[in-house]
mmCIF file of C-alpha atoms in Angstrom:
data_model
loop_
_atom_site.group_PDB
_atom_site.id
_atom_site.type_symbol
_atom_site.label_atom_id
_atom_site.label_comp_id
_atom_site.label_asym_id
_atom_site.label_seq_id
_atom_site.Cartn_x
_atom_site.Cartn_y
_atom_site.Cartn_z
ATOM 1 C CA UNK A 177 0.000 0.000 0.000
ATOM 2 C CA UNK A 178 0.974 3.664 -0.163
ATOM 3 C CA UNK A 179 2.557 4.996 3.026
ATOM 4 C CA UNK A 180 1.812 8.511 1.836
ATOM 5 C CA UNK A 181 -1.899 7.758 1.624
ATOM 6 C CA UNK A 182 -1.887 6.066 5.022
ATOM 7 C CA UNK A 183 -0.320 9.113 6.674
ATOM 8 C CA UNK A 184 -2.662 11.576 4.996
ATOM 9 C CA UNK A 185 -5.638 9.355 5.866
ATOM 10 C CA UNK A 186 -4.591 9.417 9.507
ATOM 11 C CA UNK A 187 -4.204 13.201 9.361
ATOM 12 C CA UNK A 188 -7.795 13.365 8.101
ATOM 13 C CA UNK A 189 -8.951 11.101 10.947
ATOM 14 C CA UNK A 190 -7.017 13.217 13.442
ATOM 15 C CA UNK A 191 -8.825 16.311 12.148
ATOM 16 C CA UNK A 192 -12.161 14.497 12.594
ATOM 17 C CA UNK A 193 -11.269 13.568 16.178
ATOM 18 C CA UNK A 194 -10.255 17.150 16.820
ATOM 19 C CA UNK A 195 -13.590 18.396 15.480
ATOM 20 C CA UNK A 196 -15.568 15.868 17.554
ATOM 21 C CA UNK A 197 -13.698 16.874 20.719
ATOM 22 C CA UNK A 198 -14.337 20.529 19.931
ATOM 23 C CA UNK A 199 -18.054 19.771 19.575
ATOM 24 C CA UNK A 200 -18.085 18.074 22.981
ATOM 25 C CA UNK A 201 -16.278 21.053 24.523
ATOM 26 C CA UNK A 202 -18.894 23.373 23.015
ATOM 27 C CA UNK A 203 -21.706 21.294 24.510
ATOM 28 C CA UNK A 204 -20.119 21.720 27.945
ATOM 29 C CA UNK A 205 -21.060 25.407 27.801
ATOM 30 C CA UNK A 206 -24.686 24.806 26.736
ATOM 31 C CA UNK A 207 -27.256 25.488 29.430
ATOM 32 C CA UNK A 208 -30.771 24.176 29.403
ATOM 33 C CA UNK A 209 -32.081 20.639 28.949
ATOM 34 C CA UNK A 210 -29.402 18.427 30.452
ATOM 35 C CA UNK A 211 -30.884 15.270 28.930
ATOM 36 C CA UNK A 212 -30.557 16.583 25.381
ATOM 37 C CA UNK A 213 -27.020 17.816 25.976
ATOM 38 C CA UNK A 214 -26.007 14.507 27.514
ATOM 39 C CA UNK A 215 -27.534 12.607 24.590
ATOM 40 C CA UNK A 216 -25.703 14.771 22.050
ATOM 41 C CA UNK A 217 -22.416 14.235 23.872
ATOM 42 C CA UNK A 218 -23.008 10.477 23.885
ATOM 43 C CA UNK A 219 -23.575 10.469 20.098
ATOM 44 C CA UNK A 220 -20.349 12.397 19.448
ATOM 45 C CA UNK A 221 -18.369 10.258 21.901
ATOM 46 C CA UNK A 222 -19.628 7.143 20.107
ATOM 47 C CA UNK A 223 -18.204 8.547 16.869
ATOM 48 C CA UNK A 224 -14.840 9.101 18.550
ATOM 49 C CA UNK A 225 -14.792 5.592 19.998
ATOM 50 C CA UNK A 226 -15.806 4.029 16.690
ATOM 51 C CA UNK A 227 -13.087 5.905 14.801
ATOM 52 C CA UNK A 228 -10.323 4.941 17.233
ATOM 53 C CA UNK A 229 -11.475 1.309 17.488
ATOM 54 C CA UNK A 230 -11.139 0.928 13.709
ATOM 55 C CA UNK A 231 -7.522 2.125 13.624
ATOM 56 C CA UNK A 232 -5.139 -0.338 12.047
ATOM 57 C CA UNK A 233 -1.794 -1.155 13.649
ATOM 58 C CA UNK A 234 0.078 1.738 12.062
ATOM 59 C CA UNK A 235 -2.610 4.235 13.005
ATOM 60 C CA UNK A 236 -2.532 2.957 16.597
ATOM 61 C CA UNK A 237 1.212 3.607 16.579
ATOM 62 C CA UNK A 238 0.767 7.140 15.241
ATOM 63 C CA UNK A 239 -1.969 7.893 17.788
ATOM 64 C CA UNK A 240 -0.668 6.262 20.977
ATOM 65 C CA UNK A 241 3.128 6.312 20.771
ATOM 66 C CA UNK A 242 5.603 9.156 21.230
ATOM 67 C CA UNK A 243 8.590 9.196 18.873
ATOM 68 C CA UNK A 244 9.986 11.069 15.913
ATOM 69 C CA UNK A 245 8.027 8.826 13.525
ATOM 70 C CA UNK A 246 4.714 9.075 15.417
ATOM 71 C CA UNK A 247 2.269 11.979 15.389
ATOM 72 C CA UNK A 248 3.732 14.790 17.548
ATOM 73 C CA UNK A 249 2.405 14.908 21.116
ATOM 74 C CA UNK A 250 2.041 17.952 23.361
ATOM 75 C CA UNK A 251 3.049 16.123 26.572
ATOM 76 C CA UNK A 252 5.792 13.674 27.509
ATOM 77 C CA UNK A 253 3.856 11.172 29.671
ATOM 78 C CA UNK A 254 1.024 8.791 28.937
ATOM 79 C CA UNK A 255 -1.754 9.260 28.011
ATOM 80 C CA UNK A 256 -0.375 11.446 25.227
ATOM 81 C CA UNK A 257 -2.238 14.385 23.736
ATOM 82 C CA UNK A 258 -1.979 14.975 19.992
ATOM 83 C CA UNK A 259 -1.064 18.349 18.586
ATOM 84 C CA UNK A 260 -3.744 19.912 16.415
ATOM 85 C CA UNK A 261 -3.537 19.106 12.708
ATOM 86 C CA UNK A 262 -3.224 22.821 11.963
ATOM 87 C CA UNK A 263 -0.505 23.407 14.577
ATOM 88 C CA UNK A 264 3.034 24.233 13.515
ATOM 89 C CA UNK A 265 4.316 21.071 15.251
ATOM 90 C CA UNK A 266 2.030 18.811 13.216
ATOM 91 C CA UNK A 267 2.612 20.714 9.976
ATOM 92 C CA UNK A 268 6.376 20.598 10.421
ATOM 93 C CA UNK A 269 6.184 16.874 11.127
ATOM 94 C CA UNK A 270 4.046 16.320 8.030
ATOM 95 C CA UNK A 271 6.128 18.677 5.958
ATOM 96 C CA UNK A 272 4.366 21.998 6.279
ATOM 97 C CA UNK A 273 2.011 21.278 3.397
ATOM 98 C CA UNK A 274 -1.652 20.782 2.705
ATOM 99 C CA UNK A 275 -2.975 17.369 3.635
ATOM 100 C CA UNK A 276 -3.406 15.975 0.128
ATOM 101 C CA UNK A 277 -1.865 12.775 -1.257
ATOM 102 C CA UNK A 278 -0.030 14.502 -4.122
ATOM 103 C CA UNK A 279 1.466 17.418 -2.135
ATOM 104 C CA UNK A 280 4.687 15.976 -0.775
ATOM 105 C CA UNK A 281 7.815 18.039 -0.215
ATOM 106 C CA UNK A 282 9.653 17.110 2.991
ATOM 107 C CA UNK A 283 9.606 15.522 6.440
ATOM 108 C CA UNK A 284 7.517 12.408 7.125
ATOM 109 C CA UNK A 285 5.516 12.668 3.910
ATOM 110 C CA UNK A 286 8.691 13.215 1.938
ATOM 111 C CA UNK A 287 10.172 10.042 3.442
ATOM 112 C CA UNK A 288 6.909 8.239 2.691
ATOM 113 C CA UNK A 289 6.986 9.337 -0.973
ATOM 114 C CA UNK A 290 10.555 8.047 -1.316
ATOM 115 C CA UNK A 291 9.484 4.715 0.140
ATOM 116 C CA UNK A 292 6.502 4.513 -2.206
ATOM 117 C CA UNK A 293 8.634 5.268 -5.256
ATOM 118 C CA UNK A 294 11.068 2.451 -4.341
ATOM 119 C CA UNK A 295 8.375 -0.038 -3.324
ATOM 120 C CA UNK A 296 8.364 -2.612 -6.117
ATOM 121 C CA UNK A 297 5.531 -4.532 -4.411
ATOM 122 C CA UNK A 298 3.040 -1.637 -4.481
ATOM 123 C CA UNK A 299 -0.210 -2.783 -6.062
ATOM 124 C CA UNK A 300 -0.481 0.501 -7.948
ATOM 125 C CA UNK A 301 2.477 -0.632 -10.067
ATOM 126 C CA UNK A 302 0.219 -3.253 -11.673
ATOM 127 C CA UNK A 303 -1.758 -0.664 -13.638
ATOM 128 C CA UNK A 304 -0.518 1.024 -16.848
ATOM 129 C CA UNK A 305 1.458 4.255 -16.602
ATOM 130 C CA UNK A 306 -1.073 6.260 -18.588
ATOM 131 C CA UNK A 307 -3.652 5.584 -15.869
ATOM 132 C CA UNK A 308 -1.262 6.645 -13.111
ATOM 133 C CA UNK A 309 -0.141 9.809 -14.884
ATOM 134 C CA UNK A 310 -3.635 11.077 -15.591
ATOM 135 C CA UNK A 311 -4.772 13.226 -12.632
ATOM 136 C CA UNK A 312 -8.389 12.508 -13.457
ATOM 137 C CA UNK A 313 -7.746 8.951 -12.274
ATOM 138 C CA UNK A 314 -6.804 10.095 -8.762
ATOM 139 C CA UNK A 315 -9.918 8.497 -7.155
ATOM 140 C CA UNK A 316 -9.024 5.200 -8.836
ATOM 141 C CA UNK A 317 -5.463 5.389 -7.503
ATOM 142 C CA UNK A 318 -6.783 6.131 -4.019
ATOM 143 C CA UNK A 319 -9.117 3.124 -4.322
ATOM 144 C CA UNK A 320 -6.179 0.874 -5.299
ATOM 145 C CA UNK A 321 -4.141 2.079 -2.317
ATOM 146 C CA UNK A 322 -7.051 1.325 0.005
ATOM 147 C CA UNK A 323 -7.381 -2.173 -1.460
ATOM 148 C CA UNK A 324 -3.625 -2.619 -0.992
ATOM 149 C CA UNK A 325 -3.915 -1.592 2.655
ATOM 150 C CA UNK A 326 -6.664 -4.165 3.100
ATOM 151 C CA UNK A 327 -4.393 -6.901 1.762
ATOM 152 C CA UNK A 328 -1.503 -5.633 3.899
ATOM 153 C CA UNK A 329 -3.588 -6.191 7.027
ATOM 154 C CA UNK A 330 -4.515 -9.697 5.851
ATOM 155 C CA UNK A 331 -0.839 -10.423 5.254
ATOM 156 C CA UNK A 332 -0.046 -9.362 8.840
ATOM 157 C CA UNK A 333 -2.540 -11.928 10.171
ATOM 158 C CA UNK A 334 -1.176 -14.664 7.886
ATOM 159 C CA UNK A 335 2.374 -13.868 8.962
ATOM 160 C CA UNK A 336 1.397 -14.089 12.641
ATOM 161 C CA UNK A 337 -0.059 -17.573 12.106
ATOM 162 C CA UNK A 338 3.437 -18.929 11.473
ATOM 163 C CA UNK A 339 4.903 -16.886 14.327
ATOM 164 C CA UNK A 340 2.663 -18.694 16.785
ATOM 165 C CA UNK A 341 5.267 -21.435 16.910
ATOM 166 C CA UNK A 342 8.140 -18.974 17.372
ATOM 167 C CA UNK A 343 8.699 -19.411 21.111
ATOM 168 C CA UNK A 344 10.819 -16.304 21.634
ATOM 169 C CA UNK A 345 11.356 -15.393 25.263
ATOM 170 C CA UNK A 346 11.233 -11.664 24.502
ATOM 171 C CA UNK A 347 7.963 -9.831 25.041
ATOM 172 C CA UNK A 348 8.208 -8.065 21.670
ATOM 173 C CA UNK A 349 9.384 -10.979 19.501
ATOM 174 C CA UNK A 350 7.909 -14.279 18.408
ATOM 175 C CA UNK A 351 4.327 -15.146 19.252
ATOM 176 C CA UNK A 352 2.217 -12.124 20.074
ATOM 177 C CA UNK A 353 1.816 -11.279 23.743
ATOM 178 C CA UNK A 354 -1.938 -11.177 23.146
ATOM 179 C CA UNK A 355 -1.985 -14.765 21.811
ATOM 180 C CA UNK A 356 0.504 -16.514 24.087
ATOM 181 C CA UNK A 357 -2.081 -17.098 26.839
ATOM 182 C CA UNK A 358 -4.483 -18.839 24.448
ATOM 183 C CA UNK A 359 -1.596 -20.856 22.990
ATOM 184 C CA UNK A 360 -0.680 -22.131 26.453
ATOM 185 C CA UNK A 361 -4.295 -23.027 27.237
ATOM 186 C CA UNK A 362 -4.495 -24.925 23.938
ATOM 187 C CA UNK A 363 -1.620 -27.090 25.198
ATOM 188 C CA UNK A 364 -3.604 -27.977 28.329
ATOM 189 C CA UNK A 365 -1.784 -25.637 30.711
ATOM 190 C CA UNK A 366 -3.879 -23.810 33.308
ATOM 191 C CA UNK A 367 -3.053 -20.142 33.803
ATOM 192 C CA UNK A 368 -3.766 -18.037 36.838
ATOM 193 C CA UNK A 369 -3.900 -14.239 36.868
ATOM 194 C CA UNK A 370 -2.715 -12.028 39.701
ATOM 195 C CA UNK A 371 -5.965 -10.476 40.944
ATOM 196 C CA UNK A 372 -4.172 -7.465 42.440
ATOM 197 C CA UNK A 373 -3.053 -6.558 38.919
ATOM 198 C CA UNK A 374 -6.275 -7.335 37.078
ATOM 199 C CA UNK A 375 -8.373 -5.430 39.630
ATOM 200 C CA UNK A 376 -6.362 -2.265 38.985
ATOM 201 C CA UNK A 377 -7.128 -1.693 35.311
ATOM 202 C CA UNK A 378 -5.286 1.632 35.230
ATOM 203 C CA UNK A 379 -1.968 0.087 36.219
ATOM 204 C CA UNK A 380 -2.662 -3.094 34.293
ATOM 205 C CA UNK A 381 -3.078 -1.308 30.962
ATOM 206 C CA UNK A 382 -1.263 2.036 31.324
ATOM 207 C CA UNK A 383 1.166 1.603 34.258
ATOM 208 C CA UNK A 384 -0.660 4.548 35.870
ATOM 209 C CA UNK A 385 -2.644 4.278 39.110
ATOM 210 C CA UNK A 386 -6.097 5.895 39.481
ATOM 211 C CA UNK A 387 -4.575 8.689 41.587
ATOM 212 C CA UNK A 388 -2.107 9.520 38.814
ATOM 213 C CA UNK A 389 0.944 8.002 40.502
ATOM 214 C CA UNK A 390 3.260 5.716 38.547
ATOM 215 C CA UNK A 391 4.713 3.565 41.323
ATOM 216 C CA UNK A 392 3.747 -0.123 41.140
ATOM 217 C CA UNK A 393 0.939 -1.150 43.527
ATOM 218 C CA UNK A 394 2.457 -2.900 46.552
ATOM 219 C CA UNK A 395 -0.643 -3.491 48.661
ATOM 220 C CA UNK A 396 -0.804 -2.465 52.307
ATOM 221 C CA UNK A 397 2.970 -2.161 52.515
ATOM 222 C CA UNK A 398 3.226 0.900 50.327
ATOM 223 C CA UNK A 399 6.621 1.405 48.714
ATOM 224 C CA UNK A 400 7.064 4.819 47.171
ATOM 225 C CA UNK A 401 10.826 5.190 47.034
ATOM 226 C CA UNK A 402 13.435 3.289 45.021
ATOM 227 C CA UNK A 403 17.200 3.005 44.772
ATOM 228 C CA UNK A 404 18.467 4.920 41.757
ATOM 229 C CA UNK A 405 22.062 5.091 40.585
ATOM 230 C CA UNK A 406 24.034 8.308 40.817
ATOM 231 C CA UNK A 407 26.444 9.469 38.156
ATOM 232 C CA UNK A 408 29.430 7.768 39.820
ATOM 233 C CA UNK A 409 27.679 4.430 40.182
ATOM 234 C CA UNK A 410 26.847 4.693 43.885
ATOM 235 C CA UNK A 411 23.536 3.636 45.322
ATOM 236 C CA UNK A 412 21.642 6.504 46.918
ATOM 237 C CA UNK A 413 18.974 5.716 49.479
ATOM 238 C CA UNK A 414 16.475 8.570 49.110
ATOM 239 C CA UNK A 415 14.373 10.015 51.882
ATOM 240 C CA UNK A 416 10.891 8.746 52.642
ATOM 241 C CA UNK A 417 8.691 10.710 50.279
ATOM 242 C CA UNK A 418 6.430 13.384 51.704
ATOM 243 C CA UNK A 419 4.451 16.345 50.501
ATOM 244 C CA UNK A 420 7.554 18.413 49.802
ATOM 245 C CA UNK A 421 9.556 15.698 48.057
ATOM 246 C CA UNK A 422 9.473 14.044 44.674
ATOM 247 C CA UNK A 423 9.997 10.392 43.947
ATOM 248 C CA UNK A 424 12.995 9.355 41.822
ATOM 249 C CA UNK A 425 10.806 6.755 40.119
ATOM 250 C CA UNK A 426 10.142 8.118 36.613
ATOM 251 C CA UNK A 427 7.389 7.345 34.130
ATOM 252 C CA UNK A 428 9.896 5.723 31.816
ATOM 253 C CA UNK A 429 10.481 3.008 34.440
ATOM 254 C CA UNK A 430 6.805 2.092 34.750
ATOM 255 C CA UNK A 431 5.745 -1.242 33.193
ATOM 256 C CA UNK A 432 2.038 -2.049 32.738
ATOM 257 C CA UNK A 433 0.947 -4.917 34.953
ATOM 258 C CA UNK A 434 -0.605 -6.697 31.973
ATOM 259 C CA UNK A 435 2.798 -6.768 30.249
ATOM 260 C CA UNK A 436 4.377 -8.250 33.380
ATOM 261 C CA UNK A 437 1.835 -11.080 33.377
ATOM 262 C CA UNK A 438 2.302 -11.738 29.661
ATOM 263 C CA UNK A 439 6.064 -11.783 30.110
ATOM 264 C CA UNK A 440 5.586 -14.714 32.484
ATOM 265 C CA UNK A 441 3.386 -16.378 29.863
ATOM 266 C CA UNK A 442 6.116 -15.906 27.241
ATOM 267 C CA UNK A 443 8.645 -17.592 29.517
ATOM 268 C CA UNK A 444 6.295 -20.506 30.131
ATOM 269 C CA UNK A 445 5.641 -20.859 26.391
ATOM 270 C CA UNK A 446 9.368 -20.738 25.682
ATOM 271 C CA UNK A 447 10.037 -23.562 28.162
ATOM 272 C CA UNK A 448 6.854 -25.574 27.682
ATOM 273 C CA UNK A 449 8.560 -28.674 26.093
ATOM 274 C CA UNK A 450 10.918 -28.987 29.058
ATOM 275 C CA UNK A 451 8.145 -28.271 31.574
ATOM 276 C CA UNK A 452 5.917 -31.000 30.136
ATOM 277 C CA UNK A 453 8.792 -33.485 29.845
ATOM 278 C CA UNK A 454 9.900 -33.011 33.481
ATOM 279 C CA UNK A 455 6.431 -32.637 34.953
ATOM 280 C CA UNK A 456 6.241 -33.930 38.521
ATOM 281 C CA UNK A 457 9.993 -33.883 39.119
ATOM 282 C CA UNK A 458 12.220 -31.569 41.082
ATOM 283 C CA UNK A 459 13.831 -30.335 37.854
ATOM 284 C CA UNK A 460 10.443 -29.493 36.376
ATOM 285 C CA UNK A 461 9.294 -27.663 39.486
ATOM 286 C CA UNK A 462 12.530 -25.677 39.639
ATOM 287 C CA UNK A 463 12.180 -24.707 35.955
ATOM 288 C CA UNK A 464 8.619 -23.536 36.612
ATOM 289 C CA UNK A 465 9.692 -21.428 39.581
ATOM 290 C CA UNK A 466 12.572 -19.972 37.558
ATOM 291 C CA UNK A 467 10.085 -18.773 34.935
ATOM 292 C CA UNK A 468 8.737 -16.390 37.565
ATOM 293 C CA UNK A 469 12.222 -15.179 38.519
ATOM 294 C CA UNK A 470 12.163 -16.663 42.031
ATOM 295 C CA UNK A 471 15.620 -17.937 43.120
ATOM 296 C CA UNK A 472 16.078 -21.104 45.149
ATOM 297 C CA UNK A 473 17.313 -18.998 48.065
ATOM 298 C CA UNK A 474 13.734 -17.760 48.515
ATOM 299 C CA UNK A 475 11.616 -20.757 47.486
ATOM 300 C CA UNK A 476 13.415 -24.051 48.079
ATOM 301 C CA UNK A 477 12.490 -27.561 46.952
ATOM 302 C CA UNK A 478 13.260 -30.357 49.438
ATOM 303 C CA UNK A 479 12.835 -34.089 48.831
ATOM 304 C CA UNK A 480 12.704 -36.544 51.726
ATOM 305 C CA UNK A 481 12.980 -40.301 52.013
ATOM 306 C CA UNK A 482 15.347 -42.926 50.676
ATOM 307 C CA UNK A 483 18.465 -41.595 52.387
ATOM 308 C CA UNK A 484 21.514 -43.866 52.150
ATOM 309 C CA UNK A 485 22.919 -44.144 55.661
ATOM 310 C CA UNK A 486 26.287 -45.337 54.383
ATOM 311 C CA UNK A 487 26.716 -42.407 52.026
ATOM 312 C CA UNK A 488 29.342 -39.825 52.889
ATOM 313 C CA UNK A 489 27.646 -37.033 50.967
ATOM 314 C CA UNK A 490 25.362 -34.663 52.890
ATOM 315 C CA UNK A 491 21.619 -35.276 52.793
ATOM 316 C CA UNK A 492 20.733 -31.607 52.295
ATOM 317 C CA UNK A 493 22.626 -28.962 50.385
ATOM 318 C CA UNK A 494 21.040 -25.567 49.787
ATOM 319 C CA UNK A 495 22.115 -22.095 48.809
ATOM 320 C CA UNK A 496 21.782 -19.219 51.243
ATOM 321 C CA UNK A 497 20.928 -15.719 50.156
ATOM 322 C CA UNK A 498 23.066 -12.765 51.190
ATOM 323 C CA UNK A 499 22.344 -9.069 50.819
ATOM 324 C CA UNK A 500 26.027 -8.177 51.061
ATOM 325 C CA UNK A 501 27.072 -5.120 49.093
ATOM 326 C CA UNK A 502 30.459 -5.699 47.473
ATOM 327 C CA UNK A 503 32.305 -2.404 47.642
ATOM 328 C CA UNK A 504 35.211 -1.758 45.313
ATOM 329 C CA UNK A 505 37.333 1.328 44.837
ATOM 330 C CA UNK A 506 35.827 4.572 46.077
ATOM 331 C CA UNK A 507 32.150 3.669 45.630
ATOM 332 C CA UNK A 508 29.894 4.020 48.639
ATOM 333 C CA UNK A 509 26.335 3.847 49.925
ATOM 334 C CA UNK A 510 24.868 7.207 50.905
ATOM 335 C CA UNK A 511 22.519 7.071 53.875
ATOM 336 C CA UNK A 512 19.734 9.616 54.593
ATOM 337 C CA UNK A 513 21.667 11.354 57.349
ATOM 338 C CA UNK A 514 23.029 14.761 56.419
ATOM 339 C CA UNK A 515 21.157 17.901 55.433
ATOM 340 C CA UNK A 516 20.312 16.559 51.980
ATOM 341 C CA UNK A 517 18.283 13.614 53.201
ATOM 342 C CA UNK A 518 16.070 13.180 56.210
ATOM 343 C CA UNK A 519 13.155 11.030 57.319
ATOM 344 C CA UNK A 520 9.913 12.835 56.613
ATOM 345 C CA UNK A 521 7.255 11.956 59.191
ATOM 346 C CA UNK A 522 4.633 14.674 58.802
ATOM 347 C CA UNK A 523 4.250 18.308 57.860
ATOM 348 C CA UNK A 524 5.026 19.343 61.439
ATOM 349 C CA UNK A 525 7.703 16.786 62.331
ATOM 350 C CA UNK A 526 10.694 16.383 60.065
ATOM 351 C CA UNK A 527 14.482 16.312 60.215
ATOM 352 C CA UNK A 528 14.246 13.195 62.376
ATOM 353 C CA UNK A 529 17.528 11.295 62.440
ATOM 354 C CA UNK A 530 18.221 7.766 63.734
ATOM 355 C CA UNK A 531 19.498 7.254 67.285
ATOM 356 C CA UNK A 532 21.153 3.939 66.537
ATOM 357 C CA UNK A 533 23.010 2.492 63.559
ATOM 358 C CA UNK A 534 23.321 -1.255 63.193
ATOM 359 C CA UNK A 535 24.994 -2.985 60.285
ATOM 360 C CA UNK A 536 27.156 -5.954 59.380
ATOM 361 C CA UNK A 537 30.284 -5.989 57.276
ATOM 362 C CA UNK A 538 32.838 -8.438 56.015
ATOM 363 C CA UNK A 539 36.264 -7.314 54.947
ATOM 364 C CA UNK A 540 37.910 -8.647 51.817
ATOM 365 C CA UNK A 541 40.588 -10.351 53.887
ATOM 366 C CA UNK A 542 44.113 -9.615 55.015
ATOM 367 C CA UNK A 543 45.671 -7.017 52.718
ATOM 368 C CA UNK A 544 48.823 -7.756 50.797
ATOM 369 C CA UNK A 545 50.645 -4.816 52.389
ATOM 370 C CA UNK A 546 50.434 -2.806 55.610
ATOM 371 C CA UNK A 547 49.922 0.813 56.611
ATOM 372 C CA UNK A 548 46.527 0.985 54.915
ATOM 373 C CA UNK A 549 43.033 1.618 56.233
ATOM 374 C CA UNK A 550 39.522 0.970 55.027
ATOM 375 C CA UNK A 551 36.543 3.159 55.901
ATOM 376 C CA UNK A 552 33.602 1.022 57.033
ATOM 377 C CA UNK A 553 31.222 3.777 58.049
ATOM 378 C CA UNK A 554 31.367 7.533 58.372
ATOM 379 C CA UNK A 555 29.067 10.525 58.730
ATOM 380 C CA UNK A 556 30.150 13.575 56.784
ATOM 381 C CA UNK A 557 33.135 14.014 54.535
ATOM 382 C CA UNK A 558 36.219 16.232 54.395
ATOM 383 C CA UNK A 559 35.933 19.208 56.744
ATOM 384 C CA UNK A 560 32.392 18.073 57.666
ATOM 385 C CA UNK A 561 33.579 14.680 58.914
ATOM 386 C CA UNK A 562 31.792 13.852 62.196
ATOM 387 C CA UNK A 563 32.365 10.237 63.237
ATOM 388 C CA UNK A 564 32.854 6.766 61.811
ATOM 389 C CA UNK A 565 34.649 3.416 61.865
ATOM 390 C CA UNK A 566 37.888 2.385 60.166
ATOM 391 C CA UNK A 567 39.705 -0.915 59.732
ATOM 392 C CA UNK A 568 43.411 -0.224 60.124
ATOM 393 C CA UNK A 569 46.321 -2.481 59.168
ATOM 394 C CA UNK A 570 49.662 -1.039 60.249
ATOM 395 C CA UNK A 571 53.161 -2.391 60.519
ATOM 396 C CA UNK A 572 53.012 -2.328 64.314
ATOM 397 C CA UNK A 573 50.410 -5.107 64.314
ATOM 398 C CA UNK A 574 52.601 -7.541 62.419
ATOM 399 C CA UNK A 575 53.754 -10.730 64.119
ATOM 400 C CA UNK A 576 57.228 -11.757 62.867
ATOM 401 C CA UNK A 577 56.315 -15.333 62.122
ATOM 402 C CA UNK A 578 55.611 -17.109 58.840
ATOM 403 C CA UNK A 579 52.731 -19.014 60.424
ATOM 404 C CA UNK A 580 50.732 -15.867 61.181
ATOM 405 C CA UNK A 581 49.301 -13.064 59.142
ATOM 406 C CA UNK A 582 48.966 -9.412 60.040
ATOM 407 C CA UNK A 583 46.493 -8.456 62.712
ATOM 408 C CA UNK A 584 44.252 -5.444 62.185
ATOM 409 C CA UNK A 585 42.312 -3.164 64.496
ATOM 410 C CA UNK A 586 39.013 -1.317 64.345
ATOM 411 C CA UNK A 587 39.174 2.407 65.099
ATOM 412 C CA UNK A 588 36.187 4.489 66.179
ATOM 413 C CA UNK A 589 36.785 8.206 65.605
ATOM 414 C CA UNK A 590 34.773 11.217 66.733
ATOM 415 C CA UNK A 591 35.587 14.736 65.538
ATOM 416 C CA UNK A 592 34.904 17.439 68.066
ATOM 417 C CA UNK A 593 33.285 20.665 66.916
ATOM 418 C CA UNK A 594 31.583 18.969 63.944
ATOM 419 C CA UNK A 595 28.203 18.374 65.568
#
């Protein structure tokens, strides 16, 4: 089909949507019979819904996505708002020309015309040149491009039939995310949906909660702060969010709950031969748990019975999970302690700091040389240094014996006059 025609057709549909929305806005100002006004609004809204529901895949992309190749949007977060067809942003994106199929000079329509001229598969190439060159045959050419678009959509469905057996693990490759659930059910596998996700349709479809927030729903234990990276690669633990703070969690990090569920389905579909072959065994159960990203340090599988008393191998071997932070070089973890970060309790009580610090650490072992120190914990830095703990290895702690290594000491330091 003709990409040029498809873009200009969408521009026409966008102008219709703009007109319908303008009509609804005008009805908002009408006073009088509320029933008639409400009925008129319902008729116009039905036209909007019908037009959007009949978008093809490319038109959905132009309408819903935000990129240089999609229709320009006036905001940067979902749901996006389209610029008016007559706006300079839309005209510059189209090419600053009238919305007609044969008026192509630059920008997206210029790129589309180049594609159409190089498209050897275009159905319009099957008619004689004298029909294409005669401007009086423009309606016939438009009709051919519409027929070509119809066959393009059929081809997409036929192509997806073969991709049903492409068990790609990626959410955007292989079998469609919208078909993978039915494909699994056709193989006799029962699927269960997380009700906390399906009940929240806003987050499920748009990754946006009803109150406008973008943090994932975490139930009664509300989590509204996350650990972002700083420029130097350190973790920064932000303050508890309050009315005068902003969350570091951005809209670009939000993933719709429905996509999360379908990603699990894609993993199951990718591993379904192995899952069916090992059904009822420890290997099969572990593979199933791994599809949901749960490590064996959290959900273990234990088998009992049949122990060989004469065996020298242990009866139970399991991995243990550790939250140890491996620190290398000058990287560090910044705690909410100094003036930049504080625990926000309420509008009247803030700047509350902890009275006690408790933590565990494990050094990397005896150093290869002496006269070095390692900072384990400190409050402040430079001239603002207040207190902290150091591991110190100095030459005075060495025992002159080949059977011993260097001893180290822990130093607690407190700087007076620094608070």
